[in-house]
mmCIF file of C-alpha atoms in Angstrom:
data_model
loop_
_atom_site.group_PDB
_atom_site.id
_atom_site.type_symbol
_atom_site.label_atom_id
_atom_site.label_comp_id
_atom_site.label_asym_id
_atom_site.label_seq_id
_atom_site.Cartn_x
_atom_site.Cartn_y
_atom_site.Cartn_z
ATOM 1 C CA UNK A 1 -65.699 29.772 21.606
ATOM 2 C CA UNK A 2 -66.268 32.455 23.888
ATOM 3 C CA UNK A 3 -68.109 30.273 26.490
ATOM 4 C CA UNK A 4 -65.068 28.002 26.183
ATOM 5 C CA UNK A 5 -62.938 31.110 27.532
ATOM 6 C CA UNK A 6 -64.803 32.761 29.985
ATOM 7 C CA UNK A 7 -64.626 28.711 31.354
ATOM 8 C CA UNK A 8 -61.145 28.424 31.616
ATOM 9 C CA UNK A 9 -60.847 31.563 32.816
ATOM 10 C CA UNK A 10 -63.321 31.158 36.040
ATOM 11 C CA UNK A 11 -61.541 27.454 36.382
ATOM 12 C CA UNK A 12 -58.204 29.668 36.334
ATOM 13 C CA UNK A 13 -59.744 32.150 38.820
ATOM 14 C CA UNK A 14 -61.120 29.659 41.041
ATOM 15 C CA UNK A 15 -58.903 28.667 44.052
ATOM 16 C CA UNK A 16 -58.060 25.093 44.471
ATOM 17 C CA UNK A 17 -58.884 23.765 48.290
ATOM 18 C CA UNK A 18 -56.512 21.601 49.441
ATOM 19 C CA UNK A 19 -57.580 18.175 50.662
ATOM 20 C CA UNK A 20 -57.692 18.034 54.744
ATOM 21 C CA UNK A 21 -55.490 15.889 55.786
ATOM 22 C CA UNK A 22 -57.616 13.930 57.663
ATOM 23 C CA UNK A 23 -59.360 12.490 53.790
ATOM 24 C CA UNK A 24 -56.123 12.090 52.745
ATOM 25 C CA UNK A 25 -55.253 9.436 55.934
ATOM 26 C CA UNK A 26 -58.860 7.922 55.453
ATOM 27 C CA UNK A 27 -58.219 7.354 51.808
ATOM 28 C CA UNK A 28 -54.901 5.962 52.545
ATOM 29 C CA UNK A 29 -56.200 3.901 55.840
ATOM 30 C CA UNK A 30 -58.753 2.206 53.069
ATOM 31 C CA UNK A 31 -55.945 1.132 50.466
ATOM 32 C CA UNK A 32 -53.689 -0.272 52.635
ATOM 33 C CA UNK A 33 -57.461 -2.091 54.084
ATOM 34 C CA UNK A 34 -57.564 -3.132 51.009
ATOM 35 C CA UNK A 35 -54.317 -3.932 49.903
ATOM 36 C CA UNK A 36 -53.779 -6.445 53.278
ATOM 37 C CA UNK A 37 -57.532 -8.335 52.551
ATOM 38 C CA UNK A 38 -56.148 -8.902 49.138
ATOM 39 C CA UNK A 39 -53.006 -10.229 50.760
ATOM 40 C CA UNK A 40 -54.371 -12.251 53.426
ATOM 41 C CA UNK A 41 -57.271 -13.492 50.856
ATOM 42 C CA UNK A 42 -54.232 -14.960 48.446
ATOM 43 C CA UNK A 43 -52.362 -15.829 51.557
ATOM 44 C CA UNK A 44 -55.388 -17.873 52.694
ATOM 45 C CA UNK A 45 -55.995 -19.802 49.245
ATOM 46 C CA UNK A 46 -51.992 -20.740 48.473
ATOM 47 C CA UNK A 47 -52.595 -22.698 52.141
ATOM 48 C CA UNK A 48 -55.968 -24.628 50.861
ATOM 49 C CA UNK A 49 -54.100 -25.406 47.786
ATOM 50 C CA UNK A 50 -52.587 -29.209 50.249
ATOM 51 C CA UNK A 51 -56.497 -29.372 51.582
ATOM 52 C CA UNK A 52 -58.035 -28.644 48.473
ATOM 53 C CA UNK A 53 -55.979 -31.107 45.948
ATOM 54 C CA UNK A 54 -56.796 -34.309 47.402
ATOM 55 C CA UNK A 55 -60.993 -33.965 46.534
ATOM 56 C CA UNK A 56 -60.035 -32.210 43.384
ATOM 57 C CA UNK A 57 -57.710 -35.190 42.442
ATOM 58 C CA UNK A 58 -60.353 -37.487 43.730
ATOM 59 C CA UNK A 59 -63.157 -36.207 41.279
ATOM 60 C CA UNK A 60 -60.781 -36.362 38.231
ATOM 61 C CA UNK A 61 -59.516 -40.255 39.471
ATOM 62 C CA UNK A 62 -63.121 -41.680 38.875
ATOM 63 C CA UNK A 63 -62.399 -40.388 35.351
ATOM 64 C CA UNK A 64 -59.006 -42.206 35.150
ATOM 65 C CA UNK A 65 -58.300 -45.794 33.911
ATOM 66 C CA UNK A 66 -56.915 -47.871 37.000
ATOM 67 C CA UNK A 67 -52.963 -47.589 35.960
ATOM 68 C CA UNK A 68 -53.166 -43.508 35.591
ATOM 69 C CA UNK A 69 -53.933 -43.503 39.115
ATOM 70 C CA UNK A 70 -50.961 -44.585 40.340
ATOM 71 C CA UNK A 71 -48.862 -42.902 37.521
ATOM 72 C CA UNK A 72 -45.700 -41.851 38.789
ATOM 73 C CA UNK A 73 -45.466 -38.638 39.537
ATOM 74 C CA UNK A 74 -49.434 -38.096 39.691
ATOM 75 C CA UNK A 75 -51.221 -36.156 37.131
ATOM 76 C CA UNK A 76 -54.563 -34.092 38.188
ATOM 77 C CA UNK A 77 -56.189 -34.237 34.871
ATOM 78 C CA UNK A 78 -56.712 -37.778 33.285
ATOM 79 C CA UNK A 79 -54.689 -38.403 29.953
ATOM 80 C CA UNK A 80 -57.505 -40.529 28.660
ATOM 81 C CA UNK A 81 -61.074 -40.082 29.823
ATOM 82 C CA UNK A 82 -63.420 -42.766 30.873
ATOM 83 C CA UNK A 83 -66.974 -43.509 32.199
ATOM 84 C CA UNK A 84 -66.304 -47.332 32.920
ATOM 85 C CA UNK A 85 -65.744 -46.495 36.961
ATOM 86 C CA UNK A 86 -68.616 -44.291 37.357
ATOM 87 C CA UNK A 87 -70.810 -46.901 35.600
ATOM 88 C CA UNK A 88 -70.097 -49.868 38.363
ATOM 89 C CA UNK A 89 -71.033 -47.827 41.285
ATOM 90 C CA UNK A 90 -74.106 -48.426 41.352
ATOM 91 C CA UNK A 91 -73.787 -51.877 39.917
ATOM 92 C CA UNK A 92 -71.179 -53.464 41.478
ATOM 93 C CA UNK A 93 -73.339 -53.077 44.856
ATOM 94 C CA UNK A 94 -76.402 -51.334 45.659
ATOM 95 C CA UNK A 95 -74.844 -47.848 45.930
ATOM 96 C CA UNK A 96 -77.787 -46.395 45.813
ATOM 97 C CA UNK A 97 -79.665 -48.082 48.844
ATOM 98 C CA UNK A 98 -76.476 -47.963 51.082
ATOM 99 C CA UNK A 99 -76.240 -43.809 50.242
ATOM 100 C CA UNK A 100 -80.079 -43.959 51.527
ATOM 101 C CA UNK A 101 -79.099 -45.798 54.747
ATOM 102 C CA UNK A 102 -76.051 -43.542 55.534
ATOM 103 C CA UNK A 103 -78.816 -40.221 55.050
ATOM 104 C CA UNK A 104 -81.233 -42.164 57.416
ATOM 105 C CA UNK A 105 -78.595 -42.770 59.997
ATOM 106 C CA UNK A 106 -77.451 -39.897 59.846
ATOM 107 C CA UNK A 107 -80.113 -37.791 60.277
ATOM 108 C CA UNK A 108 -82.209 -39.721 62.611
ATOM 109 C CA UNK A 109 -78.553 -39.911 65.018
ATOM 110 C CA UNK A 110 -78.684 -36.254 64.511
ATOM 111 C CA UNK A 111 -81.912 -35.402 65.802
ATOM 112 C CA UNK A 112 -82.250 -38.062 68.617
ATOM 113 C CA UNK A 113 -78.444 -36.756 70.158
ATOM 114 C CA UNK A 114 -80.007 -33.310 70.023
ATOM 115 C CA UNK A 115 -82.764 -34.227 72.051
ATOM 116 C CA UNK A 116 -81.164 -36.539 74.320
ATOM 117 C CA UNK A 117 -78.194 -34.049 74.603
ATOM 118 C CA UNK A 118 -80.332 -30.892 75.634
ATOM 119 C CA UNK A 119 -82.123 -32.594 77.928
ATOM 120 C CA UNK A 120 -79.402 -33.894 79.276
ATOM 121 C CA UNK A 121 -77.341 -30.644 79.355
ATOM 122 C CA UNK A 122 -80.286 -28.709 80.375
ATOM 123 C CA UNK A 123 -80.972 -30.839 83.633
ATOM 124 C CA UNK A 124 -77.397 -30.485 84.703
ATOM 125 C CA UNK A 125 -77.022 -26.875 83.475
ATOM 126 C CA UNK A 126 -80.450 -25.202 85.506
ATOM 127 C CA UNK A 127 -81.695 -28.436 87.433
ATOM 128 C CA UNK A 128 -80.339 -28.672 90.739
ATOM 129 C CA UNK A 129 -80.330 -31.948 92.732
ATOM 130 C CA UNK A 130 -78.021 -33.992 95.284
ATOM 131 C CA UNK A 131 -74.633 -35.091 93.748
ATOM 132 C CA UNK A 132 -75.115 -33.773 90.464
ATOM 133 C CA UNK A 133 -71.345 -32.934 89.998
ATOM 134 C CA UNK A 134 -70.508 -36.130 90.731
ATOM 135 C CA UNK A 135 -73.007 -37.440 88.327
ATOM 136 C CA UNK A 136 -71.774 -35.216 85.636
ATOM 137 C CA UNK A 137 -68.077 -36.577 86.677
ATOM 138 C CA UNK A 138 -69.118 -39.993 86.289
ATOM 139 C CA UNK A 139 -70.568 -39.531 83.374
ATOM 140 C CA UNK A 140 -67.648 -37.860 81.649
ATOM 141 C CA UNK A 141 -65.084 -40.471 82.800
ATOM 142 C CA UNK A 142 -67.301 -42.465 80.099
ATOM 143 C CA UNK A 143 -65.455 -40.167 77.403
ATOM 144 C CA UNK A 144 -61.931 -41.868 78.015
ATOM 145 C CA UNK A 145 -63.411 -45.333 77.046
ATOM 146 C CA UNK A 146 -62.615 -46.305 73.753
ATOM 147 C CA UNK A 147 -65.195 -47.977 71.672
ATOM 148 C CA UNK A 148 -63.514 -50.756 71.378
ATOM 149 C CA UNK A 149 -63.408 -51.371 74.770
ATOM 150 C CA UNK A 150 -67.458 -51.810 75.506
ATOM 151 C CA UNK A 151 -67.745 -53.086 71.259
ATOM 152 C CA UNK A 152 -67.685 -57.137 72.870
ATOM 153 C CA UNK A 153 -70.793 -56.154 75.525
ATOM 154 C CA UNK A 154 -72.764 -54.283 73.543
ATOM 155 C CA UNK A 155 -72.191 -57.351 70.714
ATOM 156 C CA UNK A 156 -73.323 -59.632 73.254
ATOM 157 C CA UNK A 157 -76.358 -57.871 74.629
ATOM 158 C CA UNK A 158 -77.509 -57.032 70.585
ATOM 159 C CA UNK A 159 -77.308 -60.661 69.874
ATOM 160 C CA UNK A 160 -79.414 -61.685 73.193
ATOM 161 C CA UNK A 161 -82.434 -59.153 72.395
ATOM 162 C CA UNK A 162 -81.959 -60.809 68.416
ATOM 163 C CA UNK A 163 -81.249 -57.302 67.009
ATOM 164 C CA UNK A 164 -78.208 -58.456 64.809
ATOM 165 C CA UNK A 165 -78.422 -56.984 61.191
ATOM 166 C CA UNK A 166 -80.738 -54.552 61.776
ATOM 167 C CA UNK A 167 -80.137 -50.580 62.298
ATOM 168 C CA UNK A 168 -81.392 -50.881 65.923
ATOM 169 C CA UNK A 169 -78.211 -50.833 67.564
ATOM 170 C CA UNK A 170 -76.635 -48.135 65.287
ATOM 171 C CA UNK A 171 -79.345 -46.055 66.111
ATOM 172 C CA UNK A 172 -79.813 -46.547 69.769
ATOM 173 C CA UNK A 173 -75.866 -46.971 70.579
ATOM 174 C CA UNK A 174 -74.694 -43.635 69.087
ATOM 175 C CA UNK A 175 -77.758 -41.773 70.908
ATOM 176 C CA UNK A 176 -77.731 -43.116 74.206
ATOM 177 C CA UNK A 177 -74.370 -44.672 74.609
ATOM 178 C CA UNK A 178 -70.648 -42.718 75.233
ATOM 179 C CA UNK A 179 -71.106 -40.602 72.497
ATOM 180 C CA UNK A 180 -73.890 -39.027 73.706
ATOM 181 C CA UNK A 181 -71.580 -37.675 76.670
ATOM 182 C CA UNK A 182 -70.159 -34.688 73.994
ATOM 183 C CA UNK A 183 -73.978 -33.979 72.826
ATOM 184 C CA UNK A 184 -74.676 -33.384 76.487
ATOM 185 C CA UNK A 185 -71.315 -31.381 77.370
ATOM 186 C CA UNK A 186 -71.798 -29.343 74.807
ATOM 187 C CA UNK A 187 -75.509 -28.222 75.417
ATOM 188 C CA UNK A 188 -74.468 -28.497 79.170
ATOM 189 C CA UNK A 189 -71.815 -25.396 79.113
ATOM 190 C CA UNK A 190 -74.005 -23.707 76.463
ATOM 191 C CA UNK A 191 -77.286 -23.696 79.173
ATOM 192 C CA UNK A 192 -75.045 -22.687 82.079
ATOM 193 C CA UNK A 193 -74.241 -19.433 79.599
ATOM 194 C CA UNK A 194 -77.494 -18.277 79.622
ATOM 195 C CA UNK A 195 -78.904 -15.004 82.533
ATOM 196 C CA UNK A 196 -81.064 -16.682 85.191
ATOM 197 C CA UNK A 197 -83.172 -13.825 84.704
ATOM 198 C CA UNK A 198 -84.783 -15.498 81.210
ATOM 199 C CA UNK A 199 -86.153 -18.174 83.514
ATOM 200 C CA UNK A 200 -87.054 -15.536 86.297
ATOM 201 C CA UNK A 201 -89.211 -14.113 83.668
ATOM 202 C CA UNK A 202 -90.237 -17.434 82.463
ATOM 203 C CA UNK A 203 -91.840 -18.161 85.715
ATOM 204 C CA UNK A 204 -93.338 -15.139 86.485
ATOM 205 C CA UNK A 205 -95.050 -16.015 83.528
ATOM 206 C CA UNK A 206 -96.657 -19.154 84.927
ATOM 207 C CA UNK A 207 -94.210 -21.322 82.761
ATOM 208 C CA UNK A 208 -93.353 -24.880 84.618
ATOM 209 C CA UNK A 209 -89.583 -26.529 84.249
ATOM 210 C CA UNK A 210 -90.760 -28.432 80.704
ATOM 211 C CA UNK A 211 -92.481 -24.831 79.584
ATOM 212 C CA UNK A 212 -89.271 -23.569 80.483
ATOM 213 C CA UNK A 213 -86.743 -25.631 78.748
ATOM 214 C CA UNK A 214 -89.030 -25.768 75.490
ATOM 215 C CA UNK A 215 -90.096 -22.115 74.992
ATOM 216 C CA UNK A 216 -87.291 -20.452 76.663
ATOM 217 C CA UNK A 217 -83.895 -22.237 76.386
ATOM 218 C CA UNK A 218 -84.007 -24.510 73.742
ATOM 219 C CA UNK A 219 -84.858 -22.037 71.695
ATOM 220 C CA UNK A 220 -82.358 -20.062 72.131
ATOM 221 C CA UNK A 221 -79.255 -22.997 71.988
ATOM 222 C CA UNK A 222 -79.081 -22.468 68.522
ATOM 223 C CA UNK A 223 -75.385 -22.267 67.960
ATOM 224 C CA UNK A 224 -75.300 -25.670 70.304
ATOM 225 C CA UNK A 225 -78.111 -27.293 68.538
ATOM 226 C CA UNK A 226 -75.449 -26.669 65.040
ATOM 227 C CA UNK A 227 -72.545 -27.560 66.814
ATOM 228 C CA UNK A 228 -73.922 -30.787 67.637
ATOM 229 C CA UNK A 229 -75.826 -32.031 64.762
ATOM 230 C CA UNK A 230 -72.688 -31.991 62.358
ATOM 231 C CA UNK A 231 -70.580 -33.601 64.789
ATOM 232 C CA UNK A 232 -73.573 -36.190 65.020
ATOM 233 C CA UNK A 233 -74.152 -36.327 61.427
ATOM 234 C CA UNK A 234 -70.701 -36.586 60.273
ATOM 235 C CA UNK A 235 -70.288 -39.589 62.923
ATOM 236 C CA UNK A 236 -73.227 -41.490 61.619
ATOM 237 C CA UNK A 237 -72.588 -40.757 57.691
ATOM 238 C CA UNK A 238 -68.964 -42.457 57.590
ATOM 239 C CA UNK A 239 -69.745 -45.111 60.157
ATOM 240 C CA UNK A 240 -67.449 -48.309 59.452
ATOM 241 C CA UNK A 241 -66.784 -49.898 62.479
ATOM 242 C CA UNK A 242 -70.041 -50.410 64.172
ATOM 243 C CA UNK A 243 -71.716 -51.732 61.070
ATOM 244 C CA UNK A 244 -68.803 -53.835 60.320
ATOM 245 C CA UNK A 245 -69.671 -55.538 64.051
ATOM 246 C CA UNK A 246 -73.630 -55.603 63.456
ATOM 247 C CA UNK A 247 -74.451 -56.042 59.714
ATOM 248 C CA UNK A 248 -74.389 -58.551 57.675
ATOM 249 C CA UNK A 249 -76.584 -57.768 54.518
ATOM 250 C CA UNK A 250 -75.536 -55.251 52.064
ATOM 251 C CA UNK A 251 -78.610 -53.673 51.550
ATOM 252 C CA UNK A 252 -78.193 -52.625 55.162
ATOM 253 C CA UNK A 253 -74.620 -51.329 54.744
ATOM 254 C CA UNK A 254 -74.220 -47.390 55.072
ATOM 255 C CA UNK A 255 -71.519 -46.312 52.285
ATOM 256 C CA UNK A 256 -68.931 -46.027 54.920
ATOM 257 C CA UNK A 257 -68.822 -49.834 54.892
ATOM 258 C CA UNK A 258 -70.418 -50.020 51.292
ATOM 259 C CA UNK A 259 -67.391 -48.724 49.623
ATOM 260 C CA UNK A 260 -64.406 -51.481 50.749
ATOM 261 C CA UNK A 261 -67.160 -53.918 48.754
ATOM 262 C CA UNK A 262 -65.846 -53.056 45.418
ATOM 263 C CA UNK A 263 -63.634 -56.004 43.943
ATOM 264 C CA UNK A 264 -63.426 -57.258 41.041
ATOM 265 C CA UNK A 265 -63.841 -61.271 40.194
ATOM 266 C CA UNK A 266 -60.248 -62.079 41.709
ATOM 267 C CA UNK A 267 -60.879 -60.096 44.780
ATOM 268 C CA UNK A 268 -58.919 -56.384 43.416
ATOM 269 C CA UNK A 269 -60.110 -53.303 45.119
ATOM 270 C CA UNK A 270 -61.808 -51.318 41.678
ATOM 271 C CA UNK A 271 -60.136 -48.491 42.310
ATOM 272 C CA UNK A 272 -61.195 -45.942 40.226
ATOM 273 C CA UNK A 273 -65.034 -46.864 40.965
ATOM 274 C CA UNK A 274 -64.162 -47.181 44.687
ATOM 275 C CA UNK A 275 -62.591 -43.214 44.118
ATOM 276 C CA UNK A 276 -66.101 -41.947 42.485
ATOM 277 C CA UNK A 277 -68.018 -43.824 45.246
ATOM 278 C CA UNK A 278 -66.039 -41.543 47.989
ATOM 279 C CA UNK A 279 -66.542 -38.676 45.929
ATOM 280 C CA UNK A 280 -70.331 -39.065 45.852
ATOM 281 C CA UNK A 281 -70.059 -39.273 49.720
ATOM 282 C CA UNK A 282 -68.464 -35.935 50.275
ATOM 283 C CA UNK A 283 -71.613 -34.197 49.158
ATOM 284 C CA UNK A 284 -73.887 -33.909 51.989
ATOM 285 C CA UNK A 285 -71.474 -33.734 54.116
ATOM 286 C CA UNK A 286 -70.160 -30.462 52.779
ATOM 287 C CA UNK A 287 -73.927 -29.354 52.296
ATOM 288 C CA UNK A 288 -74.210 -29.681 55.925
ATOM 289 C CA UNK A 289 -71.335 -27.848 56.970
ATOM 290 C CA UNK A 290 -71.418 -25.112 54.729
ATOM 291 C CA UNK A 291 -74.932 -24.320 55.911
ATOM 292 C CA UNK A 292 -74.284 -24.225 59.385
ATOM 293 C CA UNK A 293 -70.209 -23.637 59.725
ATOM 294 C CA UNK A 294 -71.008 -20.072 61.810
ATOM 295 C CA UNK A 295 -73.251 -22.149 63.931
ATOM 296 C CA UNK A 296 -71.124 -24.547 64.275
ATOM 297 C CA UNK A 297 -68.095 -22.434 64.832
ATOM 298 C CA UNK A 298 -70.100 -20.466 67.926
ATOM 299 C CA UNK A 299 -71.334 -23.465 69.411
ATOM 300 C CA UNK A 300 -67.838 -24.960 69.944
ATOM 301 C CA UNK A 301 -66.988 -21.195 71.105
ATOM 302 C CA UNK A 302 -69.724 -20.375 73.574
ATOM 303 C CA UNK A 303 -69.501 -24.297 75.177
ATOM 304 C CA UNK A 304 -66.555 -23.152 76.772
ATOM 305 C CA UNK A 305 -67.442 -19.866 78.332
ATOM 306 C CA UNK A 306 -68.225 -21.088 81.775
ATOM 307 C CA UNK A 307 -68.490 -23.844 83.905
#
């Protein structure tokens, strides 16, 4: 009891500091911090909300029978729950192989744009030779050809060399033909970013042009190398119109052209299979961007920083 007391009475005794007023505007610089991330972070997911509801309504319509997908107004959740539309993907048509082709194309587009676009960008960027601005014109014009302009040629020459229904030309177009002209843009601006004195060094070092480009700047082109492999694998995952052109067996079909297969015995899209189908094909595709977004994000931002 006493203790208790002589407490209160040294508490009582004790003068009470005031807080400087510079703690007090640091505390209240951090709540209103605080306060606006909270804002902008509810801010930010109202917005997704339109982006978000169509793959969220997607997943639920593989669990909807075919007439609660076009209820009117539309419903999220399914009223009854079924399995019969997931079951026919993969027999309906060989889901399973064409998801395997798509991940084959894709990745092996990837890869061979990265090579052939660093090379590329990398002799234009630090390589310098008679009219290469005008080559580098030239070859950029080749952007504002549409695809459906050269489609007839290319068919031709594919069908001369006996290539039809095969992955040959959905390989070797994509790599080497117009789109390749982004791949090498891209590395192209991302090179020219780069201090001359890395390659100074390089040499001093005894390193020739291909020591150079291998152990010095592509290396370093990370954020380019990003950039353009989800560009490149995006392309090649939801081809359509180029395998439309040079396919004709369905065991060769990627799922872009896989999925308008589903029909029923009178020729009716199956639409709530067709639904789960796209669903499945979102997957990697989100897997790759997720993984390399920041990546991605800098190599669209440093391409543009000279040149």
């Amino acid at each position: 009891m006493k203790s208790d007391l002589l407490t209160r009475r040294v508490a009582a005794a004790t003068p009470v500091r005031p807080v400087p007023a510079r703690r007090r505007r640091a505390t209240t610089r951090r709540r209103r911090g605080l306060a606006s991330k909270v804002a902008l972070y509810g801010l930010l997911l109202v917005l997704s909300v339109p982006f978000l509801y169509p793959t969220i309504w997607m997943v639920f319509a593989a669990f909807k029978p075919v007439d609660e997908i076009f209820a009117t107004p539309p419903r999220l959740l399914p009223t009854e729950w079924t399995l019969h539309g997931v079951e026919r993907i993969f027999t309906v048509t060989p889901f399973a192989q064409q998801y395997v082709n798509s991940l084959y194309l894709a990745t092996v587009i990837a890869i061979g744009s990265i090579v052939v676009g660093a090379l590329g960008g990398y002799a234009f960027a630090r390589i310098r030779f008679p009219g290469a601005g005008k080559v580098f014109l030239v070859l950029m014009t080749g952007m504002m050809i549409p695809g459906e302009v050269t489609i007839i040629p290319i068919f031709r020459w594919v069908a001369q060399l006996g290539l039809m229904d095969s992955h040959v030309p959905l390989i070797v177009v994509p790599i080497f033909g117009p789109g390749c002209i982004v791949s090498v843009f891209i590395f192209r601006q991302f090179f020219l970013s780069l201090p001359d004195e890395l390659e100074e060094a390089g040499r001093l070092d005894g390193l020739g042009r291909f020591g150079l480009f291998t152990r010095i700047a592509f290396p370093l082109s990370g954020p380019a190398v990003a950039a353009v492999a989800i560009m490149k694998f995006l392309y090649a995952f939801n081809m359509y119109f180029e395998p439309l052109v040079f396919l004709r067996s369905p065991e060769l079909f990627p799922v872009g052209l896989g999925l308008t297969q589903y029909q029923d015995n009178y020729g009716e899209p199956l639409y709530n299979t067709q639904i789960g189908a796209t669903a499945l094909t979102v997957i990697p595709v989100l897997i790759v961007f997720l993984f390399a977004q920041r990546q991605f994000v800098e190599g669209l931002t440093r391409s543009g920083l000279k040149g």
